[in-house]
CSV table of C-alpha atoms in Angstrom, one decimal:
chain,number,residue,atom,x,y,z
Z,23,MET,CA,-43.7,27.4,66.4
Z,24,SER,CA,-47.0,28.7,65.0
Z,25,THR,CA,-47.0,32.1,63.2
Z,26,ALA,CA,-50.7,32.5,63.9
Z,27,GLY,CA,-51.3,34.7,66.9
Z,28,ARG,CA,-54.4,35.6,68.8
Z,29,GLY,CA,-56.5,38.5,67.6
Z,30,SER,CA,-57.9,39.3,64.2
Z,31,PRO,CA,-57.2,36.9,61.3
Z,32,HIS,CA,-54.5,37.7,58.7
Z,33,VAL,CA,-54.8,35.7,55.5
Z,34,ALA,CA,-51.8,35.6,53.2
Z,35,VAL,CA,-52.9,35.2,49.6
Z,36,LEU,CA,-50.3,33.8,47.2
Z,37,ALA,CA,-51.1,34.4,43.5
Z,38,PHE,CA,-49.8,32.8,40.3
Z,39,PRO,CA,-48.9,35.8,38.3
Z,40,PHE,CA,-49.2,34.3,34.8
Z,41,SER,CA,-52.2,34.0,32.3
Z,42,THR,CA,-55.5,34.9,33.9
Z,43,HIS,CA,-54.9,33.3,37.3
Z,44,ALA,CA,-54.4,36.3,39.6
Z,45,ALA,CA,-57.5,38.3,38.6
Z,46,PRO,CA,-60.1,35.7,39.6
Z,47,LEU,CA,-58.3,35.0,42.8
Z,48,LEU,CA,-58.4,38.7,43.7
Z,49,ALA,CA,-62.1,38.9,42.7
Z,50,VAL,CA,-63.0,36.2,45.3
Z,51,ILE,CA,-60.6,37.7,47.9
Z,52,ARG,CA,-62.4,41.1,47.5
Z,53,ARG,CA,-65.7,39.3,48.1
Z,54,LEU,CA,-64.4,37.6,51.2
Z,55,ALA,CA,-62.8,40.9,52.5
Z,56,THR,CA,-66.2,42.7,52.1
Z,57,ALA,CA,-67.9,40.0,54.2
Z,58,THR,CA,-65.1,39.9,56.9
Z,59,PRO,CA,-63.9,43.5,57.5
Z,60,ASP,CA,-61.9,42.5,60.5
Z,61,THR,CA,-59.8,40.0,58.6
Z,62,LEU,CA,-56.7,41.4,56.8
Z,63,TYR,CA,-55.9,39.9,53.4
Z,64,SER,CA,-52.3,40.4,52.2
Z,65,PHE,CA,-52.1,39.7,48.4
Z,66,PHE,CA,-48.8,38.6,47.1
Z,67,SER,CA,-47.8,38.6,43.4
Z,68,THR,CA,-45.2,40.1,41.0
Z,69,ALA,CA,-45.1,43.8,40.4
Z,70,ASP,CA,-46.4,43.5,36.9
Z,71,SER,CA,-49.3,41.3,38.0
Z,72,ILE,CA,-50.2,43.6,40.9
Z,73,ALA,CA,-50.2,46.6,38.5
Z,74,SER,CA,-52.4,44.9,36.0
Z,75,ILE,CA,-55.2,43.7,38.4
Z,76,PHE,CA,-55.3,46.3,41.3
Z,77,SER,CA,-57.1,49.5,40.5
Z,78,ALA,CA,-55.5,52.8,41.5
Z,79,SER,CA,-58.1,53.3,44.2
Z,80,ASN,CA,-58.4,50.1,46.2
Z,81,ASP,CA,-61.6,50.7,48.2
Z,82,LEU,CA,-61.1,47.8,50.6
Z,83,PRO,CA,-58.7,48.8,53.5
Z,84,ASN,CA,-58.4,45.2,54.6
Z,85,VAL,CA,-56.9,44.1,51.2
Z,86,ARG,CA,-53.2,45.0,50.8
Z,87,ALA,CA,-51.0,44.2,47.9
Z,88,TYR,CA,-47.3,43.2,48.2
Z,89,ASP,CA,-44.8,42.7,45.3
Z,90,VAL,CA,-42.7,39.6,45.3
Z,91,GLY,CA,-39.8,38.9,43.1
Z,92,ASP,CA,-40.3,37.4,39.6
Z,93,GLY,CA,-37.4,35.0,40.1
Z,94,VAL,CA,-35.3,36.4,37.2
Z,95,PRO,CA,-31.7,36.8,38.4
Z,96,GLU,CA,-30.0,40.2,37.8
Z,97,GLY,CA,-28.3,40.2,34.5
Z,98,TYR,CA,-30.0,36.9,33.4
Z,99,VAL,CA,-30.2,36.4,29.7
Z,100,ARG,CA,-33.2,34.4,28.6
Z,101,VAL,CA,-32.5,31.4,26.4
Z,102,GLY,CA,-36.0,31.3,24.9
Z,103,LYS,CA,-37.1,27.9,26.1
Z,104,PRO,CA,-40.9,27.3,26.7
Z,105,GLN,CA,-42.3,28.4,30.1
Z,106,GLU,CA,-38.9,29.9,31.0
Z,107,ASP,CA,-40.4,32.8,33.0
Z,108,ILE,CA,-42.7,30.5,34.9
Z,109,GLU,CA,-39.9,28.1,35.7
Z,110,LEU,CA,-37.7,31.0,37.1
Z,111,PHE,CA,-40.6,32.3,39.1
Z,112,LEU,CA,-41.5,28.9,40.6
Z,113,ARG,CA,-37.9,28.1,41.5
Z,114,ALA,CA,-37.7,31.2,43.6
Z,115,ALA,CA,-41.3,31.4,44.8
Z,116,PRO,CA,-41.2,29.6,48.2
Z,117,ALA,CA,-38.4,31.9,49.4
Z,118,ASN,CA,-39.9,35.0,47.9
Z,119,PHE,CA,-43.3,34.3,49.3
Z,120,ARG,CA,-41.8,33.7,52.8
Z,121,LYS,CA,-39.9,37.0,52.5
Z,122,GLY,CA,-43.1,38.8,51.5
Z,123,MET,CA,-45.1,37.4,54.3
Z,124,GLU,CA,-42.4,38.4,56.8
Z,125,GLU,CA,-42.6,42.0,55.4
Z,126,ALA,CA,-46.4,42.0,55.8
Z,127,VAL,CA,-46.3,40.8,59.4
Z,128,ALA,CA,-43.7,43.4,60.2
Z,129,LYS,CA,-45.7,46.2,58.6
Z,130,THR,CA,-49.1,45.2,60.1
Z,131,GLY,CA,-48.1,43.6,63.4
Z,132,ARG,CA,-50.5,40.8,62.7
Z,133,ARG,CA,-49.3,37.2,62.3
Z,134,VAL,CA,-50.4,35.2,59.4
Z,135,SER,CA,-53.3,32.8,60.3
Z,136,CYS,CA,-54.0,31.1,57.0
Z,137,LEU,CA,-52.5,30.6,53.5
Z,138,VAL,CA,-54.8,31.0,50.5
Z,139,THR,CA,-53.0,30.1,47.3
Z,140,ASP,CA,-53.4,29.3,43.7
Z,141,ALA,CA,-53.7,25.5,43.6
Z,142,PHE,CA,-50.6,25.3,41.3
Z,143,PHE,CA,-48.5,26.0,44.4
Z,144,TRP,CA,-48.1,22.4,45.5
Z,145,PHE,CA,-45.2,23.4,47.8
Z,146,CYS,CA,-47.6,25.3,50.0
Z,147,ALA,CA,-48.7,22.0,51.5
Z,148,ASP,CA,-45.3,21.7,53.2
Z,149,MET,CA,-45.0,25.5,53.8
Z,150,ALA,CA,-48.3,25.6,55.6
Z,151,ALA,CA,-47.4,22.5,57.7
Z,152,GLU,CA,-44.1,24.1,58.7
Z,153,MET,CA,-45.9,27.3,59.7
Z,154,GLU,CA,-48.7,25.3,61.4
Z,155,LEU,CA,-51.3,27.0,59.3
Z,156,PRO,CA,-54.3,25.8,57.3
Z,157,TRP,CA,-53.7,25.8,53.5
Z,158,VAL,CA,-56.7,26.7,51.3
Z,159,ALA,CA,-56.2,26.3,47.6
Z,160,PHE,CA,-58.0,28.0,44.7
Z,161,TRP,CA,-58.5,26.1,41.4
Z,162,THR,CA,-59.0,28.6,38.6
Z,163,ALA,CA,-60.7,26.1,36.2
Z,164,GLY,CA,-63.5,23.6,36.4
Z,165,PRO,CA,-64.2,20.4,38.3
Z,166,ALA,CA,-63.5,18.0,35.4
Z,167,SER,CA,-59.9,19.3,34.8
Z,168,LEU,CA,-59.2,19.2,38.6
Z,169,SER,CA,-60.4,15.6,38.6
Z,170,ALA,CA,-58.0,14.8,35.7
Z,171,HIS,CA,-55.1,16.1,37.7
Z,172,LEU,CA,-56.1,14.3,40.9
Z,173,TYR,CA,-56.4,11.1,38.9
Z,174,THR,CA,-53.2,11.5,36.9
Z,175,GLU,CA,-51.3,8.6,38.4
Z,176,HIS,CA,-54.3,6.4,38.3
Z,177,LEU,CA,-54.9,7.3,34.6
Z,178,ARG,CA,-51.3,6.6,33.7
Z,179,GLN,CA,-51.3,3.2,35.4
Z,180,THR,CA,-54.7,2.2,34.1
Z,181,LEU,CA,-54.0,3.3,30.5
Z,182,GLY,CA,-50.5,1.9,30.5
Z,183,VAL,CA,-49.0,5.2,29.4
Z,184,CYS,CA,-45.5,3.7,29.2
Z,185,ARG,CA,-46.8,1.6,26.2
Z,186,GLY,CA,-48.1,4.8,24.5
Z,187,ILE,CA,-51.6,5.7,23.5
Z,188,ASP,CA,-51.3,5.9,19.7
Z,189,GLY,CA,-54.6,4.7,18.2
Z,190,ARG,CA,-56.4,4.8,21.5
Z,191,GLU,CA,-57.2,8.5,21.6
Z,192,ASP,CA,-60.9,8.0,21.3
Z,193,GLU,CA,-61.2,5.5,24.2
Z,194,THR,CA,-63.4,6.9,26.9
Z,195,LEU,CA,-62.6,7.2,30.6
Z,196,GLN,CA,-65.3,4.9,32.0
Z,197,PHE,CA,-63.3,4.3,35.2
Z,198,ILE,CA,-63.3,8.0,36.3
Z,199,PRO,CA,-66.5,9.2,38.0
Z,200,GLY,CA,-68.4,11.7,35.8
Z,201,MET,CA,-65.9,11.3,32.8
Z,202,SER,CA,-67.6,8.4,30.9
Z,203,LYS,CA,-68.0,10.6,27.8
Z,204,VAL,CA,-64.5,12.1,28.0
Z,205,ARG,CA,-62.0,10.6,25.6
Z,206,ILE,CA,-58.2,10.3,26.2
Z,207,ARG,CA,-57.7,13.0,23.5
Z,208,ASP,CA,-59.7,15.4,25.6
Z,209,LEU,CA,-57.4,15.4,28.6
Z,210,PRO,CA,-55.0,18.3,29.2
Z,211,GLU,CA,-51.5,17.9,27.8
Z,212,GLY,CA,-49.1,16.3,30.3
Z,213,VAL,CA,-51.6,14.0,32.0
Z,214,VAL,CA,-51.2,10.9,29.8
Z,215,PHE,CA,-49.7,12.3,26.5
Z,216,GLY,CA,-47.3,15.1,25.5
Z,217,ASN,CA,-44.2,15.8,27.5
Z,218,LEU,CA,-44.9,14.1,30.9
Z,219,ASP,CA,-41.6,15.5,32.2
Z,220,SER,CA,-42.3,19.2,31.3
Z,221,LEU,CA,-42.5,21.8,34.0
Z,222,PHE,CA,-46.2,22.1,33.8
Z,223,SER,CA,-46.8,18.3,33.8
Z,224,ARG,CA,-44.6,17.8,36.9
Z,225,MET,CA,-46.2,20.8,38.6
Z,226,LEU,CA,-49.8,19.6,38.1
Z,227,CYS,CA,-48.9,16.0,39.0
Z,228,ASP,CA,-47.3,17.3,42.3
Z,229,MET,CA,-50.4,19.4,42.8
Z,230,GLY,CA,-52.7,16.4,42.5
Z,231,ARG,CA,-50.7,14.6,45.2
Z,232,ALA,CA,-50.7,17.6,47.5
Z,233,LEU,CA,-54.3,18.9,47.3
Z,234,PRO,CA,-55.8,16.2,49.6
Z,235,ARG,CA,-53.7,17.8,52.4
Z,236,ALA,CA,-55.4,21.2,51.9
Z,237,ALA,CA,-58.0,22.3,54.5
Z,238,ALA,CA,-60.2,23.3,51.5
Z,239,VAL,CA,-60.1,23.6,47.7
Z,240,PHE,CA,-62.5,26.2,46.2
Z,241,LEU,CA,-63.3,27.1,42.7
Z,242,ASN,CA,-65.5,29.3,40.5
Z,243,SER,CA,-68.3,26.8,39.6
Z,244,PHE,CA,-71.6,25.4,41.1
Z,245,GLU,CA,-72.3,21.9,42.3
Z,246,GLU,CA,-75.3,21.4,40.0
Z,247,LEU,CA,-73.1,21.7,36.9
Z,248,ASP,CA,-71.1,18.5,37.7
Z,249,PRO,CA,-72.9,16.6,40.4
Z,250,THR,CA,-71.1,13.3,39.9
Z,251,ILE,CA,-67.6,14.8,39.7
Z,252,THR,CA,-68.4,17.1,42.6
Z,253,ALA,CA,-69.5,14.1,44.8
Z,254,ASP,CA,-66.3,12.3,43.9
Z,255,LEU,CA,-64.1,15.2,44.7
Z,256,LYS,CA,-65.9,15.8,48.0
Z,257,SER,CA,-64.9,12.3,48.9
Z,258,LYS,CA,-61.2,12.9,48.1
Z,259,LEU,CA,-60.7,16.5,49.4
Z,260,ASN,CA,-61.2,17.8,52.9
Z,261,ASN,CA,-63.6,20.6,51.8
Z,262,PHE,CA,-64.4,20.8,48.1
Z,263,LEU,CA,-66.2,24.1,47.7
Z,264,ASN,CA,-68.0,25.4,44.6
Z,265,VAL,CA,-68.6,29.1,45.3
Z,266,GLY,CA,-69.6,30.4,41.8
Z,267,PRO,CA,-70.4,31.4,39.2
Z,268,PHE,CA,-68.8,34.7,40.2
Z,269,ASN,CA,-70.4,36.6,37.3
Z,270,LEU,CA,-73.9,35.9,38.7
Z,271,ILE,CA,-73.0,36.9,42.3
Z,272,ALA,CA,-71.9,40.5,41.8
Z,273,THR,CA,-72.9,42.6,38.8
Z,274,PRO,CA,-69.7,44.2,37.6
Z,275,PRO,CA,-69.7,47.9,36.8
Z,276,ARG,CA,-70.8,48.6,33.3
Z,277,ALA,CA,-67.9,48.2,31.0
Z,278,SER,CA,-66.9,50.9,28.6
Z,279,ASP,CA,-68.2,50.3,25.1
Z,280,GLU,CA,-66.0,52.5,22.9
Z,281,SER,CA,-66.6,50.3,19.9
Z,282,ARG,CA,-70.4,50.7,20.4
Z,283,CYS,CA,-71.0,46.9,20.3
Z,284,MET,CA,-74.2,47.2,22.4
Z,285,SER,CA,-75.9,49.8,20.2
Z,286,TRP,CA,-75.0,47.8,17.1
Z,287,LEU,CA,-76.5,44.7,18.6
Z,288,ASP,CA,-79.7,46.6,19.4
Z,289,GLY,CA,-80.3,46.8,15.6
Z,290,GLN,CA,-79.9,43.0,15.0
Z,291,GLY,CA,-82.5,40.3,15.1
Z,292,ARG,CA,-83.0,37.9,18.0
Z,293,ALA,CA,-80.3,35.1,18.2
Z,294,SER,CA,-78.9,36.1,14.8
Z,295,VAL,CA,-75.4,37.3,15.6
Z,296,ALA,CA,-72.2,35.3,16.1
Z,297,TYR,CA,-69.8,36.6,18.7
Z,298,ILE,CA,-66.2,35.5,18.3
Z,299,SER,CA,-63.5,35.7,21.1
Z,300,PHE,CA,-60.6,33.5,22.2
Z,301,GLY,CA,-59.8,35.3,25.5
Z,302,SER,CA,-56.8,37.4,26.4
Z,303,VAL,CA,-54.1,34.7,25.7
Z,304,THR,CA,-55.2,32.5,22.8
Z,305,VAL,CA,-54.6,33.5,19.2
Z,306,PRO,CA,-55.6,31.1,16.4
Z,307,PRO,CA,-52.9,30.4,13.8
Z,308,ARG,CA,-53.0,32.6,10.6
Z,309,GLU,CA,-54.5,29.9,8.4
Z,310,GLU,CA,-57.4,29.4,10.8
Z,311,ILE,CA,-58.1,33.1,11.0
Z,312,VAL,CA,-58.4,33.1,7.2
Z,313,GLU,CA,-60.7,30.1,7.2
Z,314,LEU,CA,-62.9,31.6,10.0
Z,315,ALA,CA,-63.1,34.9,8.1
Z,316,ASP,CA,-64.0,33.2,4.9
Z,317,ALA,CA,-66.8,31.3,6.7
Z,318,LEU,CA,-68.2,34.5,8.2
Z,319,GLU,CA,-68.2,36.2,4.9
Z,320,ALA,CA,-69.8,33.4,2.9
Z,321,SER,CA,-72.4,32.6,5.5
Z,322,GLN,CA,-73.7,36.2,5.6
Z,323,VAL,CA,-74.1,35.9,9.4
Z,324,PRO,CA,-73.8,39.2,11.2
Z,325,PHE,CA,-71.0,39.1,13.8
Z,326,ILE,CA,-68.8,40.8,16.4
Z,327,TRP,CA,-65.2,39.6,16.3
Z,328,SER,CA,-62.9,40.6,19.2
Z,329,LEU,CA,-59.5,40.4,17.6
Z,330,LYS,CA,-56.3,42.2,18.7
Z,331,ASP,CA,-55.1,44.8,16.2
Z,332,HIS,CA,-51.8,43.0,15.6
Z,333,SER,CA,-53.6,39.9,14.4
Z,334,ARG,CA,-55.7,41.7,11.8
Z,335,GLU,CA,-52.8,41.5,9.3
Z,336,ASN,CA,-53.8,37.8,9.0
Z,337,LEU,CA,-57.2,38.6,7.7
Z,338,PRO,CA,-57.9,38.0,4.0
Z,339,GLU,CA,-57.2,41.0,1.8
Z,340,GLY,CA,-60.2,43.3,1.5
Z,341,PHE,CA,-62.2,41.4,4.2
Z,342,LEU,CA,-62.7,44.4,6.5
Z,343,LYS,CA,-64.2,46.5,3.7
Z,344,ARG,CA,-66.5,43.7,2.4
Z,345,ILE,CA,-68.0,43.0,5.8
Z,346,GLU,CA,-68.3,46.5,7.2
Z,347,THR,CA,-72.1,46.7,6.8
Z,348,ARG,CA,-72.8,43.5,8.7
Z,349,GLY,CA,-69.8,42.8,10.9
Z,350,MET,CA,-67.9,44.5,13.7
Z,351,MET,CA,-64.1,44.0,14.2
Z,352,VAL,CA,-63.1,45.2,17.6
Z,353,ALA,CA,-59.9,45.0,19.7
Z,354,TRP,CA,-62.0,44.4,22.8
Z,355,ALA,CA,-65.6,43.9,23.6
Z,356,PRO,CA,-67.6,44.0,26.9
Z,357,GLN,CA,-68.0,40.2,26.7
Z,358,GLU,CA,-70.5,39.6,29.6
Z,359,GLU,CA,-72.8,42.3,28.3
Z,360,VAL,CA,-72.5,41.0,24.7
Z,361,LEU,CA,-73.4,37.5,25.8
Z,362,ARG,CA,-76.5,38.7,27.7
Z,363,HIS,CA,-77.9,40.5,24.6
Z,364,ASP,CA,-80.9,38.8,22.9
Z,365,ALA,CA,-79.3,39.3,19.5
Z,366,VAL,CA,-76.4,37.0,20.1
Z,367,GLY,CA,-77.2,33.4,19.2
Z,368,ALA,CA,-73.7,31.8,18.9
Z,369,PHE,CA,-70.4,32.2,20.7
Z,370,ILE,CA,-67.3,31.0,18.8
Z,371,THR,CA,-64.8,30.4,21.6
Z,372,HIS,CA,-61.7,28.5,22.8
Z,373,CYS,CA,-63.9,27.2,25.7
Z,374,GLY,CA,-61.7,28.6,28.5
Z,375,TRP,CA,-63.4,28.1,31.9
Z,376,ASN,CA,-64.3,31.8,32.5
Z,377,SER,CA,-65.7,32.2,29.0
Z,378,LEU,CA,-67.8,29.1,29.5
Z,379,LEU,CA,-69.3,30.4,32.7
Z,380,GLU,CA,-69.9,33.8,31.2
Z,381,SER,CA,-71.9,32.0,28.4
Z,382,ILE,CA,-74.0,30.1,30.9
Z,383,GLY,CA,-74.6,33.3,32.8
Z,384,GLY,CA,-75.6,35.2,29.6
Z,385,GLY,CA,-78.8,35.1,27.7
Z,386,GLY,CA,-78.6,31.5,26.6
Z,387,VAL,CA,-75.9,31.7,23.9
Z,388,ALA,CA,-75.0,28.4,22.2
Z,389,MET,CA,-71.3,27.7,21.9
Z,390,ILE,CA,-69.1,26.7,19.0
Z,391,CYS,CA,-65.9,25.4,20.5
Z,392,ARG,CA,-62.4,25.3,19.0
Z,393,PRO,CA,-60.1,24.4,21.9
Z,394,PHE,CA,-56.3,25.0,21.8
Z,395,PHE,CA,-54.6,23.8,25.0
Z,396,GLY,CA,-54.8,23.0,28.7
Z,397,ASP,CA,-58.3,22.4,30.0
Z,398,GLN,CA,-60.0,23.8,26.9
Z,399,ARG,CA,-60.6,20.4,25.1
Z,400,LEU,CA,-62.0,18.9,28.3
Z,401,ASN,CA,-64.3,21.9,28.8
Z,402,GLY,CA,-65.4,21.6,25.1
Z,403,ARG,CA,-66.2,17.9,25.4
Z,404,MET,CA,-68.2,18.5,28.6
Z,405,MET,CA,-70.0,21.4,27.0
Z,406,GLU,CA,-71.1,19.4,23.9
Z,407,GLU,CA,-71.6,15.8,25.1
Z,408,VAL,CA,-72.6,16.2,28.8
Z,409,TRP,CA,-74.3,19.6,29.1
Z,410,GLY,CA,-75.6,20.0,25.5
Z,411,LEU,CA,-74.6,23.7,25.3
Z,412,GLY,CA,-73.2,23.8,21.8
Z,413,VAL,CA,-71.0,22.0,19.3
Z,414,GLY,CA,-67.3,21.4,18.7
Z,415,VAL,CA,-65.7,22.3,15.4
Z,416,GLU,CA,-65.4,19.2,13.2
Z,417,GLY,CA,-61.8,18.0,13.0
Z,418,GLY,CA,-60.9,20.3,15.9
Z,419,VAL,CA,-59.6,23.2,13.7
Z,420,PHE,CA,-61.3,26.0,11.8
Z,421,THR,CA,-62.1,25.3,8.2
Z,422,LYS,CA,-64.5,27.3,6.2
Z,423,LYS,CA,-66.9,24.3,5.8
Z,424,ALA,CA,-66.7,23.3,9.5
Z,425,VAL,CA,-67.5,26.8,10.7
Z,426,MET,CA,-70.4,27.3,8.2
Z,427,ASN,CA,-71.9,24.0,9.3
Z,428,CYS,CA,-71.7,25.0,13.0
Z,429,LEU,CA,-73.3,28.4,12.3
Z,430,GLN,CA,-76.1,26.9,10.2
Z,431,LEU,CA,-76.8,24.3,12.9
Z,432,LEU,CA,-77.0,26.7,15.8
Z,433,LEU,CA,-78.5,29.8,14.1
Z,434,SER,CA,-80.8,28.3,11.4
Z,435,GLN,CA,-82.0,25.0,12.7
Z,436,GLU,CA,-83.9,23.5,15.6
Z,437,ARG,CA,-80.7,22.3,17.3
Z,438,GLY,CA,-79.8,25.9,18.1
Z,439,GLU,CA,-83.0,26.5,20.0
Z,440,ILE,CA,-82.6,23.2,21.9
Z,441,VAL,CA,-79.1,24.2,22.9
Z,442,ARG,CA,-80.2,27.7,24.0
Z,443,ASP,CA,-83.0,26.0,26.1
Z,444,ASN,CA,-80.3,23.8,27.8
Z,445,MET,CA,-78.2,26.9,28.4
Z,446,ARG,CA,-81.2,28.8,30.0
Z,447,ALA,CA,-82.1,25.8,32.2
Z,448,LEU,CA,-78.5,25.6,33.4
Z,449,ARG,CA,-78.5,29.3,34.1
Z,450,ARG,CA,-81.5,28.9,36.3
Z,451,GLN,CA,-79.7,26.3,38.3
Z,452,ALA,CA,-76.7,28.6,38.6
Z,453,GLU,CA,-78.9,31.4,39.8
Z,454,LYS,CA,-80.4,29.1,42.4
Z,455,ALA,CA,-76.9,28.0,43.5
Z,456,VAL,CA,-75.9,31.6,44.3
Z,457,GLY,CA,-79.3,32.5,45.8
Z,458,PRO,CA,-79.9,32.9,49.6
Z,459,ASP,CA,-80.2,29.1,50.2
Z,460,GLY,CA,-78.1,27.8,47.3
Z,461,SER,CA,-75.2,25.4,47.3
Z,462,SER,CA,-72.6,28.0,46.4
Z,463,THR,CA,-73.9,30.4,49.1
Z,464,ARG,CA,-73.6,27.6,51.7
Z,465,ASN,CA,-70.1,26.8,50.5
Z,466,PHE,CA,-69.0,30.4,50.6
Z,467,LYS,CA,-70.1,30.7,54.2
Z,468,LEU,CA,-68.1,27.6,55.1
Z,469,LEU,CA,-65.1,29.1,53.3
Z,470,LEU,CA,-65.6,32.3,55.3
Z,471,GLU,CA,-65.6,30.2,58.5
Z,472,LEU,CA,-62.3,28.5,57.6
Z,473,LEU,CA,-60.6,31.8,56.9
Z,474,SER,CA,-62.0,33.6,60.0
Z,475,ILE,CA,-60.1,31.4,62.6
Z,476,PRO,CA,-57.4,33.6,64.1
């Protein structure tokens, strides 16, 4: 029997509470809720996740947060294995989400009409079918990585993974649409190399099988960035909807700047500053922090480095004193505003998807990519070889020489201006996509229609 009753729609939103998954999902839900005030959005995540992403004063009455269990049994003693908390959460998630939805229905008197979930939740294909509801999945990364997961079984069969890929890491994926410049080594772990039986590998493979059953899959990107991959995914999914970049749709409130990054940048020359940040999760190993610091000091390039306080103990002795007149070390920086400043000419980054989009939406900042895990290598390869937005670090790890070469290339040579021109051209396409008649605007309207069916 259907749980979707007549009357106003009630969308249940199931968030993945780890890494930076829940926050971008909430951002798009808030945008949807603003456009559809009669639709109720019940947002489910763990208590810690809810506390970290919901402000004290939620100004949208049709968005309500509900805590779900984290899956850790009472009295459980962690054994310290990788992804232990994620495994515990996922094991209990289907039952916990069902319980949460029953609570929301009881409190509001409105039956659930649609499931919007993180794409990781492959089990929602069956859950939605049992509840006779449409399932709409949100992919938090880019089109290329989504394609890799949809093609996982095809990749394994074509590459003969059972025979191993040693010595073939530089082979390109000519047989996958839009991936002709992508090498085997650029794929996320668990697709064709690494532990193919790990929790994440099995989860993403199951997701790739399940997503064609979704009523729609949407993501924070724009069609013009990856036209070939977009066309291919449209042929494989019921509704593949690029609805971003989010950072060009709504200007966020001005972030606090306690470290005075912006006033410091006002005193620097155009495209002369390097900005360094690896997101909220990634921390380079100690030896690479030392190499990066040595390169910044030797190059004499002015810089802002966003580095958590606990990681500063890995800096070379006396470094902070020696660079105090031309460098800023901060625990946090208003990244989007920094990247929009004319003084910033290079962004040293892990190439996470959100950082990449923020760079495109900035003032034309060339990227220097040192990827670490997940989709970062794939993003970096697309950034350098397909879109021409920057360079990768030679050898894939920070060395003093490799970083100095990248800085010189992008800040002191013609290559840097070419890259910044490419970045500005792509930004214009992104701005057009989110404009009144743009592709992302049309896709967002279609998403609204899908969620507005009671």
